[in-house]
Short mmCIF file of C-alpha atoms in Angstrom, two decimals:
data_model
loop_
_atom_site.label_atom_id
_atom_site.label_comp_id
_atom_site.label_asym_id
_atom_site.label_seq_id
_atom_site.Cartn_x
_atom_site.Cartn_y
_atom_site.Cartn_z
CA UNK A 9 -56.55 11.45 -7.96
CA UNK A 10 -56.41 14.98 -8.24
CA UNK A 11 -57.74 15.53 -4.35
CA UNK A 12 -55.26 13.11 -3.26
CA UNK A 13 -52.29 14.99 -4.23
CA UNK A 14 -53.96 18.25 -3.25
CA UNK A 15 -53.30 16.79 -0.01
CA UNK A 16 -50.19 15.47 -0.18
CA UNK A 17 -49.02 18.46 -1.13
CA UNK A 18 -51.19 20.04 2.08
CA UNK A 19 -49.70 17.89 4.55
CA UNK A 20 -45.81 18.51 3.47
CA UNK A 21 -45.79 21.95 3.42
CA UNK A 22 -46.03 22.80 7.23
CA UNK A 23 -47.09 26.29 6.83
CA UNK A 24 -43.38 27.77 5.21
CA UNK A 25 -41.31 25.13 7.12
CA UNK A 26 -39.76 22.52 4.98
CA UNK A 27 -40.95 18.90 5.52
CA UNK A 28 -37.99 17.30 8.32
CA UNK A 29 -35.90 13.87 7.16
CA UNK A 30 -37.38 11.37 8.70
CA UNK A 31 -34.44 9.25 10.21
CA UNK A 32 -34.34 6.18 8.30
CA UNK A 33 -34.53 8.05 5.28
CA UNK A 34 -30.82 7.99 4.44
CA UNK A 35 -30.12 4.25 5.26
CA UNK A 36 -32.88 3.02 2.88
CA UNK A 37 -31.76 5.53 0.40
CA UNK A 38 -28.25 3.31 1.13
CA UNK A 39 -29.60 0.14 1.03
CA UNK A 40 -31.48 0.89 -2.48
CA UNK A 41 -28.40 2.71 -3.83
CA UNK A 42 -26.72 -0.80 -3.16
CA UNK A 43 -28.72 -3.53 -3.60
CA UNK A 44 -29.86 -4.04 -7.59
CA UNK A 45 -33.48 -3.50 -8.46
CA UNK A 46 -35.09 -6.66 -7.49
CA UNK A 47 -33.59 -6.15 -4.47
CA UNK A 48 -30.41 -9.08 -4.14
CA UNK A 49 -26.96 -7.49 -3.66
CA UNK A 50 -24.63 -6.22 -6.51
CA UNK A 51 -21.66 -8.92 -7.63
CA UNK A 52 -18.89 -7.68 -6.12
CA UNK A 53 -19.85 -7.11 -2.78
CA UNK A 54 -22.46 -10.74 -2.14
CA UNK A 55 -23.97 -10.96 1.02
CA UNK A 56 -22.94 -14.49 3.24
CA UNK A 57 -26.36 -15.19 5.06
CA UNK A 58 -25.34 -16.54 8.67
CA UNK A 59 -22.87 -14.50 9.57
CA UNK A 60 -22.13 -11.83 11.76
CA UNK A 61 -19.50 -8.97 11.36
CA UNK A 62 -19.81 -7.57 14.83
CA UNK A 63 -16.86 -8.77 16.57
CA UNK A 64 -17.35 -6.65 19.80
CA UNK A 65 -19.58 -4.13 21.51
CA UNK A 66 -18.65 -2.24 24.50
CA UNK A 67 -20.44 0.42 26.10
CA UNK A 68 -18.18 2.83 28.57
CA UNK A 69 -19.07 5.16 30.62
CA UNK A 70 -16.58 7.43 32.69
CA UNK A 71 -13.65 6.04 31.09
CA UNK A 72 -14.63 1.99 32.15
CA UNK A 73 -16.24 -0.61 30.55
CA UNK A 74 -19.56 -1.38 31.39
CA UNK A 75 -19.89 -5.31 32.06
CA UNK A 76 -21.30 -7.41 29.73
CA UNK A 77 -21.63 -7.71 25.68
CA UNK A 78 -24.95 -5.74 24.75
CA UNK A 79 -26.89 -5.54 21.77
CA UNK A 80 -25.89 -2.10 19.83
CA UNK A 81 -29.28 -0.91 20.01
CA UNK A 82 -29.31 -1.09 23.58
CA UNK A 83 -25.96 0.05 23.93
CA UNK A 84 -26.73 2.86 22.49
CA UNK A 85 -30.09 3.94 24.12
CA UNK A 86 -28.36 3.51 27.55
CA UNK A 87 -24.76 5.97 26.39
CA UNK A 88 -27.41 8.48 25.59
CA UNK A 89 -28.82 7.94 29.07
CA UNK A 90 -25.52 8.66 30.34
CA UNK A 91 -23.67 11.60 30.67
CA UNK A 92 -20.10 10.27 29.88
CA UNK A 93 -21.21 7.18 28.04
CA UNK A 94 -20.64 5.96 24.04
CA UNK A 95 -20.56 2.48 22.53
CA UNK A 96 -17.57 1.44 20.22
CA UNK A 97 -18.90 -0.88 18.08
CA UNK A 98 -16.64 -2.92 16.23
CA UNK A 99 -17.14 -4.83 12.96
CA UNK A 100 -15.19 -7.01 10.41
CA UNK A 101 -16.25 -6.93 7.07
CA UNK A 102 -20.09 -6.38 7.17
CA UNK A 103 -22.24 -7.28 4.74
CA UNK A 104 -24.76 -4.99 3.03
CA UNK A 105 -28.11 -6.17 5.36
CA UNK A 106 -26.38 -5.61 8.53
CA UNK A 107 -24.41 -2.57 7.37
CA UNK A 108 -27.44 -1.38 6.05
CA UNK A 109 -29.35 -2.20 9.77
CA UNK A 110 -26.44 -0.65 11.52
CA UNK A 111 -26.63 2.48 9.79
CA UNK A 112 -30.32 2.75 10.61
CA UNK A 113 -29.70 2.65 14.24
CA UNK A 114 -27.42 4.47 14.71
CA UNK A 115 -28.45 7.21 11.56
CA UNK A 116 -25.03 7.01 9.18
CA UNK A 117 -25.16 8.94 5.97
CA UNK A 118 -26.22 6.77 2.95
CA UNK A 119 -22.41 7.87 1.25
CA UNK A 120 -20.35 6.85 4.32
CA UNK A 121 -22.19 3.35 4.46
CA UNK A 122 -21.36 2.73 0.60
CA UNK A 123 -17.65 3.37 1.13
CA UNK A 124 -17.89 1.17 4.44
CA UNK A 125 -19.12 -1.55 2.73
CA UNK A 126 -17.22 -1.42 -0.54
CA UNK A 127 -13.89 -0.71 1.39
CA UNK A 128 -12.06 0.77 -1.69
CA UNK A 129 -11.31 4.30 -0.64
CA UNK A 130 -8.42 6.88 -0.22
CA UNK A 131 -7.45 7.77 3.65
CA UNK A 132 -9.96 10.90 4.33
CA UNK A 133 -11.79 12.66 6.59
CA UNK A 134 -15.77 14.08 5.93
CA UNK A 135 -18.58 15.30 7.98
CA UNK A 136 -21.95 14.22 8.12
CA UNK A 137 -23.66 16.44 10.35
CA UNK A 138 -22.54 15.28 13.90
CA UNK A 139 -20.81 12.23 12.47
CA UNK A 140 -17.46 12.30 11.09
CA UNK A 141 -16.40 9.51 9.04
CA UNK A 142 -12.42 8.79 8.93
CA UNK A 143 -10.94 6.18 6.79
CA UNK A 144 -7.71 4.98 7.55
CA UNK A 145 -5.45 2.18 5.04
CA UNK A 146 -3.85 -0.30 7.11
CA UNK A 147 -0.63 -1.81 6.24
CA UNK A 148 1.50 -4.87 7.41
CA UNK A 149 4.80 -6.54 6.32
CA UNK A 150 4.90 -9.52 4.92
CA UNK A 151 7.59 -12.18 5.94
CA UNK A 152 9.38 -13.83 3.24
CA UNK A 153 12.80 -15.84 2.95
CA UNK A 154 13.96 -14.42 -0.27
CA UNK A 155 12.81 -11.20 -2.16
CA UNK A 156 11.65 -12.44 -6.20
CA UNK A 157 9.98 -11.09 -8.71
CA UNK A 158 6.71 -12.41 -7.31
CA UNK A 159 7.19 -11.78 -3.58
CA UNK A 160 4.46 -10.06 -1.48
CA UNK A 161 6.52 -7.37 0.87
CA UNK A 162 3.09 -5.82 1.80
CA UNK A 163 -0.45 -6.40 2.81
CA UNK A 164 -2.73 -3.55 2.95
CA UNK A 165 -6.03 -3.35 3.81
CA UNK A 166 -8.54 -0.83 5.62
CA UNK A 167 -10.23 0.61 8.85
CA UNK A 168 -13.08 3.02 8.60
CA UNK A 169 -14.57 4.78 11.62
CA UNK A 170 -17.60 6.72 12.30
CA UNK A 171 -17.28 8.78 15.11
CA UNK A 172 -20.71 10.20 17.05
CA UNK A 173 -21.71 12.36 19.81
CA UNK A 174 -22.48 8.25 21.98
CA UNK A 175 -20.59 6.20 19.79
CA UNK A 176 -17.67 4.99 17.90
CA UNK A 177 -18.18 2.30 14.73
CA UNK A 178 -14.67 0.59 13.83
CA UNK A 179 -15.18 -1.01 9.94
CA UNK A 180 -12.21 -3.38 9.09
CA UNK A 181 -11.60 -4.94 5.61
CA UNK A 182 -8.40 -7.50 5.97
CA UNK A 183 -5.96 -8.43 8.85
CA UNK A 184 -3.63 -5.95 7.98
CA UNK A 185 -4.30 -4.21 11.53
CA UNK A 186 -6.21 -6.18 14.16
CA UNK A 187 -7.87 -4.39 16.42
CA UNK A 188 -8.91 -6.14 19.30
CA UNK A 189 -5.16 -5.45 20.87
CA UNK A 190 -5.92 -1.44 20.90
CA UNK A 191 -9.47 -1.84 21.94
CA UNK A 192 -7.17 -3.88 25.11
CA UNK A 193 -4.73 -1.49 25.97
CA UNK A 194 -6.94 1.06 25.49
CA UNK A 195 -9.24 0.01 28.05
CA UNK A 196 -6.35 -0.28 30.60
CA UNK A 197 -5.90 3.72 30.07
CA UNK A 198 -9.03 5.17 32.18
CA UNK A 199 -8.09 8.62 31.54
CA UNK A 200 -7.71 8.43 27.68
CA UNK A 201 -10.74 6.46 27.48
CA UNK A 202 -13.04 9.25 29.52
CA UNK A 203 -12.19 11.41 26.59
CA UNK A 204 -15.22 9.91 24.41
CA UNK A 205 -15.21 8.10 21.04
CA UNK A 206 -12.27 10.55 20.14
CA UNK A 207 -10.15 8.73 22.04
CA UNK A 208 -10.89 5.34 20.12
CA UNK A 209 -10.28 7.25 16.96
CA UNK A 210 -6.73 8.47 18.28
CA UNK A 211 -6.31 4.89 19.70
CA UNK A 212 -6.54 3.64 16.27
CA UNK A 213 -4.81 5.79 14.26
CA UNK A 214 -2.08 5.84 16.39
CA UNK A 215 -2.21 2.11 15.77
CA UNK A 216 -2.14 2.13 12.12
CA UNK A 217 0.61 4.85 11.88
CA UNK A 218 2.59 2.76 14.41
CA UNK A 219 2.41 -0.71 11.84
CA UNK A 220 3.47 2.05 9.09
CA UNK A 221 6.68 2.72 11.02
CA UNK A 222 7.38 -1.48 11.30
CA UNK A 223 6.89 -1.63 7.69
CA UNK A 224 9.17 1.43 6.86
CA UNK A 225 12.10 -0.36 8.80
CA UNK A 226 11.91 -3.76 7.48
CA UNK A 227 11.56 -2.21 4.14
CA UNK A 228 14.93 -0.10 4.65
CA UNK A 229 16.37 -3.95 5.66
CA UNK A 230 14.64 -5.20 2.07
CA UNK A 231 16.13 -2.41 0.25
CA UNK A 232 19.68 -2.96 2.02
CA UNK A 233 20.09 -6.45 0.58
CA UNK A 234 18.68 -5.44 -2.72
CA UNK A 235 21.38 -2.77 -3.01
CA UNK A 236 23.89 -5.25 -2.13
CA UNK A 237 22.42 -7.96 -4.54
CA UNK A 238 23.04 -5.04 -7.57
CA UNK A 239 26.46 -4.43 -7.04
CA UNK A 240 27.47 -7.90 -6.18
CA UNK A 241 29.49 -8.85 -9.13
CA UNK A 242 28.76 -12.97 -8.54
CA UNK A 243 24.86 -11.88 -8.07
CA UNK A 244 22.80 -11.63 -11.14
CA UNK A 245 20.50 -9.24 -9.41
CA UNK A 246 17.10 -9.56 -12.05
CA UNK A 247 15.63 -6.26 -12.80
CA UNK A 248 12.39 -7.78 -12.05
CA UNK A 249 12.80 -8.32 -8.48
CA UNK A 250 13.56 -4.08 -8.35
CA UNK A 251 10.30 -3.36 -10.13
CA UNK A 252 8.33 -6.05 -7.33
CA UNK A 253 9.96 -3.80 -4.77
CA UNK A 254 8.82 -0.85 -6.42
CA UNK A 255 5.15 -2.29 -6.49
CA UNK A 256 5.51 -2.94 -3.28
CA UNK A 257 6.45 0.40 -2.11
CA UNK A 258 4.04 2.09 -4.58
CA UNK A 259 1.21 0.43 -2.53
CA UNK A 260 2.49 1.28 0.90
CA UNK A 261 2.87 4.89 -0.30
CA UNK A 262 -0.78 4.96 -1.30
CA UNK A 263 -1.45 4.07 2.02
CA UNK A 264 0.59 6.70 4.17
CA UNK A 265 0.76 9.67 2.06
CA UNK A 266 -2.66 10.36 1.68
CA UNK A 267 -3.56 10.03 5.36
CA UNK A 268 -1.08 13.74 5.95
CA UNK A 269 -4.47 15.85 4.90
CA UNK A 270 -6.98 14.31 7.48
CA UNK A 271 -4.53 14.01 10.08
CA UNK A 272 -3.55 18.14 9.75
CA UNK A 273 -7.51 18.62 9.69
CA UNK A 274 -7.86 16.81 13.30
CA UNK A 275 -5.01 18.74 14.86
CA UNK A 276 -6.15 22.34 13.44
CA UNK A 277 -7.13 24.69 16.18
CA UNK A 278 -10.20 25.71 14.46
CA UNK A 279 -11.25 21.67 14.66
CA UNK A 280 -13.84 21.78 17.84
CA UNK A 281 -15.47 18.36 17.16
CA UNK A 282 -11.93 16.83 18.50
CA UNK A 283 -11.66 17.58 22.25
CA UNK A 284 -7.95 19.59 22.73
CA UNK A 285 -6.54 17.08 25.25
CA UNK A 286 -6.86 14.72 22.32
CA UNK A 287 -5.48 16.95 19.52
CA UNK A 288 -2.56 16.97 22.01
CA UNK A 289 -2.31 13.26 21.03
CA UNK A 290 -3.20 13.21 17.02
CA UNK A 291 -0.44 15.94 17.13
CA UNK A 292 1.73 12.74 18.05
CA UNK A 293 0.76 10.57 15.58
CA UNK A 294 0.83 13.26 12.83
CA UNK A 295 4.67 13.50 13.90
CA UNK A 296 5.23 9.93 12.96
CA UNK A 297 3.27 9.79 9.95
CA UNK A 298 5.96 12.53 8.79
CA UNK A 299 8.95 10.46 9.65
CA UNK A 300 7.25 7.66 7.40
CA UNK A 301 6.47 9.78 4.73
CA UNK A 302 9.69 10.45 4.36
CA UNK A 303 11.39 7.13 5.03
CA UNK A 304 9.24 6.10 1.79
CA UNK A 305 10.25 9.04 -0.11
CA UNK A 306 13.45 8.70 0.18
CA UNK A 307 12.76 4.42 -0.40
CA UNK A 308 11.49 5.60 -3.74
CA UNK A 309 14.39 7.66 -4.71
CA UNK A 310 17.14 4.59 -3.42
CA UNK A 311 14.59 2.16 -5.79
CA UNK A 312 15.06 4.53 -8.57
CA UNK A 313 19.08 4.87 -8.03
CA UNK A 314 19.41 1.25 -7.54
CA UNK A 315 17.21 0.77 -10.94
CA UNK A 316 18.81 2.88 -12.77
CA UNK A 317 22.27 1.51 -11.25
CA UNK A 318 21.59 -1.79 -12.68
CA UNK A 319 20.32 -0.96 -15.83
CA UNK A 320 23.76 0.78 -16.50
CA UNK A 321 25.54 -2.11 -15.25
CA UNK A 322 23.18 -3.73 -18.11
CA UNK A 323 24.63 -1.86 -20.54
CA UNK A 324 28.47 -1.91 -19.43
CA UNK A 325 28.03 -5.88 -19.56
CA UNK A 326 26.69 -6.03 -23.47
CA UNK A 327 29.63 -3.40 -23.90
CA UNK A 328 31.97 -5.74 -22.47
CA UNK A 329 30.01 -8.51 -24.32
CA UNK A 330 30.86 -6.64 -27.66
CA UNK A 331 34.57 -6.39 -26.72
CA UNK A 332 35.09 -9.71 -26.59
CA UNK A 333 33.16 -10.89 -29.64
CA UNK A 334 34.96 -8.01 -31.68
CA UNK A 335 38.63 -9.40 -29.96
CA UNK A 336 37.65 -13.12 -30.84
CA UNK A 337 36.26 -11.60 -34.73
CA UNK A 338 40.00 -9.80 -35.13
CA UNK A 339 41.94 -13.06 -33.99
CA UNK A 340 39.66 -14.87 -36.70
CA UNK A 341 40.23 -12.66 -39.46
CA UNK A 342 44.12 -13.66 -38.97
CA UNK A 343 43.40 -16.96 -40.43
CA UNK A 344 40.49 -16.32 -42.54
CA UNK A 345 42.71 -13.73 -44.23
CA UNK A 346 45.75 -15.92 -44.90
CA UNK A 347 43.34 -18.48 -46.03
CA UNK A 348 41.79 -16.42 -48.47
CA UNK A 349 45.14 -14.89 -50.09
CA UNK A 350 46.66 -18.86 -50.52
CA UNK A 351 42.86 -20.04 -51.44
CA UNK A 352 42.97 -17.73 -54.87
CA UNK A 353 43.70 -19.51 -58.06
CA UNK A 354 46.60 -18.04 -59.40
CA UNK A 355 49.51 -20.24 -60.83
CA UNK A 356 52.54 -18.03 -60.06
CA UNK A 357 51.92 -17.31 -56.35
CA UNK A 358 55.36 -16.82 -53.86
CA UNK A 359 55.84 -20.00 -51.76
CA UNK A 360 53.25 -22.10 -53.73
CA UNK A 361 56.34 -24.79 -53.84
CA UNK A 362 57.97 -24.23 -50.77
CA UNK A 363 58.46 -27.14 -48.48
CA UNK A 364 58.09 -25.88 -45.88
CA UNK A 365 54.85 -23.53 -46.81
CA UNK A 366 51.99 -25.02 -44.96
CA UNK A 367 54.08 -25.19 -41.37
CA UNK A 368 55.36 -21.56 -41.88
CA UNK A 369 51.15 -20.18 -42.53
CA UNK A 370 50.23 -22.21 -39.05
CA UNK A 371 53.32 -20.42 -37.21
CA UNK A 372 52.40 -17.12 -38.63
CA UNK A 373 48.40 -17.36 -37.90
CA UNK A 374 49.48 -18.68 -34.51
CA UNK A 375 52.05 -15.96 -33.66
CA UNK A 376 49.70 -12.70 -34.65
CA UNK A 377 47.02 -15.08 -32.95
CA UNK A 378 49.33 -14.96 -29.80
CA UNK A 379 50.67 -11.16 -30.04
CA UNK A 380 46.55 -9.82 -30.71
CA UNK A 381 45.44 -12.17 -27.85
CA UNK A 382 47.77 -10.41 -25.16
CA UNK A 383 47.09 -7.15 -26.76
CA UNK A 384 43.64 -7.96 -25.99
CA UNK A 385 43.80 -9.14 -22.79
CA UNK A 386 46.20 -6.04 -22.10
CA UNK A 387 43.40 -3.60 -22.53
CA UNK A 388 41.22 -5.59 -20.90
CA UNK A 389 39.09 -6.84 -23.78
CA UNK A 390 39.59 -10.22 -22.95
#
């Protein structure tokens, strides 16, 4: 035992060089990190045997499409024999085998391939080595009739990308943002396209940040008739349908505010891994994430005007509630205090043997009935 590790330790030390990675080192490290310890997949994230994420593979070269649907590996080997070439690669929710296979072809970091799989991550940008990894949050409206208190305004989901030296990966969790319409028009755009996998990534983005803008202006549209619902007087315009809004809006923000930071990290000059003719372009798309960011901040301060609008009218209404039982209590207190003067048992009470007693105590509760009811309705208690 003792000679064996004598020369394990011999044959990794090299002389002073450290041992190299070997390249499959980080996907198994993945895979493990995933998978439980007798090796079957953790419970939220269960592999379905049978099926295929992979919804397309293309490989380009010089800005065109290669004929043909090729396996990745092969896709791959032949971009790398190329001098313009890459593969974009696109898959719909993978499971954790073919992730994990994926990742050992094409040599993704074992962190990037949890977050691809578990799809439950903040818009950023990180570097692994020559591989940058860029998650975006999709986001799509939801069509609905009438806004409740249980109304879905917004379905979000998520795109992740790894972008290579040869290749571009496209990871997407939902149907919040298809993307087999920008992997279209994209091809239709030679000279975009000869710009490498960084064109995919604008292609993309540009994509997602366009849906944010559709969802910003049908929002507005939401928000109009909500605003109009509060200070309808024949509307009962329920609190609860202002807090689902705000929900709503709460999840959309998550969704476009964070992606500012990655976005100003691809258009920096001192970026070199994005080529300039396509910071040109991500300069673009930053411009309209700004205009959303601050369509929704300002949708969050209208929510919290409108809120706090209603909430006051609330309060006027149980004021006005109050009036009116108070008005009714003092018209009341006419008769209950005649009653209880001529209810006492006394024996030389005034009028006790008048005739005409009990008519004249109805004509005087009914006339200070009369003159407090206008009085009321005068001030507008009534």
């Amino acid at each position: 035992m003792t000679d064996r590790v004598a020369r394990d330790r011999t044959d990794g030390q090299h002389g002073d060089r450290p041992p190299r990675p070997r390249a499959w080192a980080a996907p198994v490290r993945a895979m493990s990190r995933i998978l439980n310890a007798d090796g079957s997949p953790q419970a939220p994230q269960p592999t379905r045997p049978g099926r295929s994420g992979i919804v397309d593979c293309g490989l380009y070269v010089d800005g065109e499409r290669r004929p043909g649907r090729p396996q990745y590996a092969d896709a791959l080997a032949a971009a790398r024999r190329e001098r313009d070439g890459f593969v974009w690669l696109g898959l719909h929710e993978p499971d954790l085998t073919e992730m994990t296979e994926i990742a050992a072809t094409f040599g993704l970091h074992e962190l990037a391939v949890e977050d691809a799989v578990k799809a439950e991550q903040r818009p950023k940008l990180e570097h692994f080595g020559e591989i940058v990894f860029l998650v975006l949050r999709t986001a799509r409206y939801c069509e609905h009739t009438e806004l409740t208190e249980n109304s879905e305004v917004v379905e979000t989901g998520q795109v992740m990308l790894f972008i290579g030296p040869n290749f571009v990966i496209s990871v997407r969790h939902g149907d919040a943002c298809r993307l087999s319409p920008v992997r279209a028009d994209l091809e239709a755009k030679r000279d975009l396209l000869r710009q490498g996998p960084w064109a995919v990534a604008y292609a993309i983005t540009d994509r997602v940040v366009d849906l944010y803008l559709e969802v910003a202006d049908r929002l507005e549209d939401d928000l109009d008739v909500l605003e109009a619902d509060v200070f309808d007087r024949q509307s009962s315009g329920r609190i609860q349908r202002i807090y689902q809004m705000k929900r709503e809006l709460v999840e959309f923000k998550r969704a476009v505010v964070p992606l500012q930071r990655p976005l100003m990290t691809l258009t920096a000059q001192v970026n070199r891994a994005v080529p300039q003719e396509v910071r040109r372009y991500f300069r673009d798309v930053q411009d309209h994430l700004s205009r959303t960011v601050e369509q929704v901040n300002s949708y969050d301060d209208l929510l919290n005007s409108i809120l706090q609008a209603r909430l006051a009218q609330v309060t006027v209404d149980q004021n006005n509630d109050m009036r009116k039982i108070a008005a009714w209590a003092a018209i009341g207190a006419v008769w209950t205090a005649i009653a209880g003067i001529y209810g006492m048992n006394f024996q030389n009470m005034p009028e006790l043997t008048w005739t005409y007693g009990y008519p004249g105590v109805w004509a005087v509760n009914l006339t200070l009935s009369f003159v407090l009811y206008r009085w009321f309705r005068r001030n507008g208690w009534l």
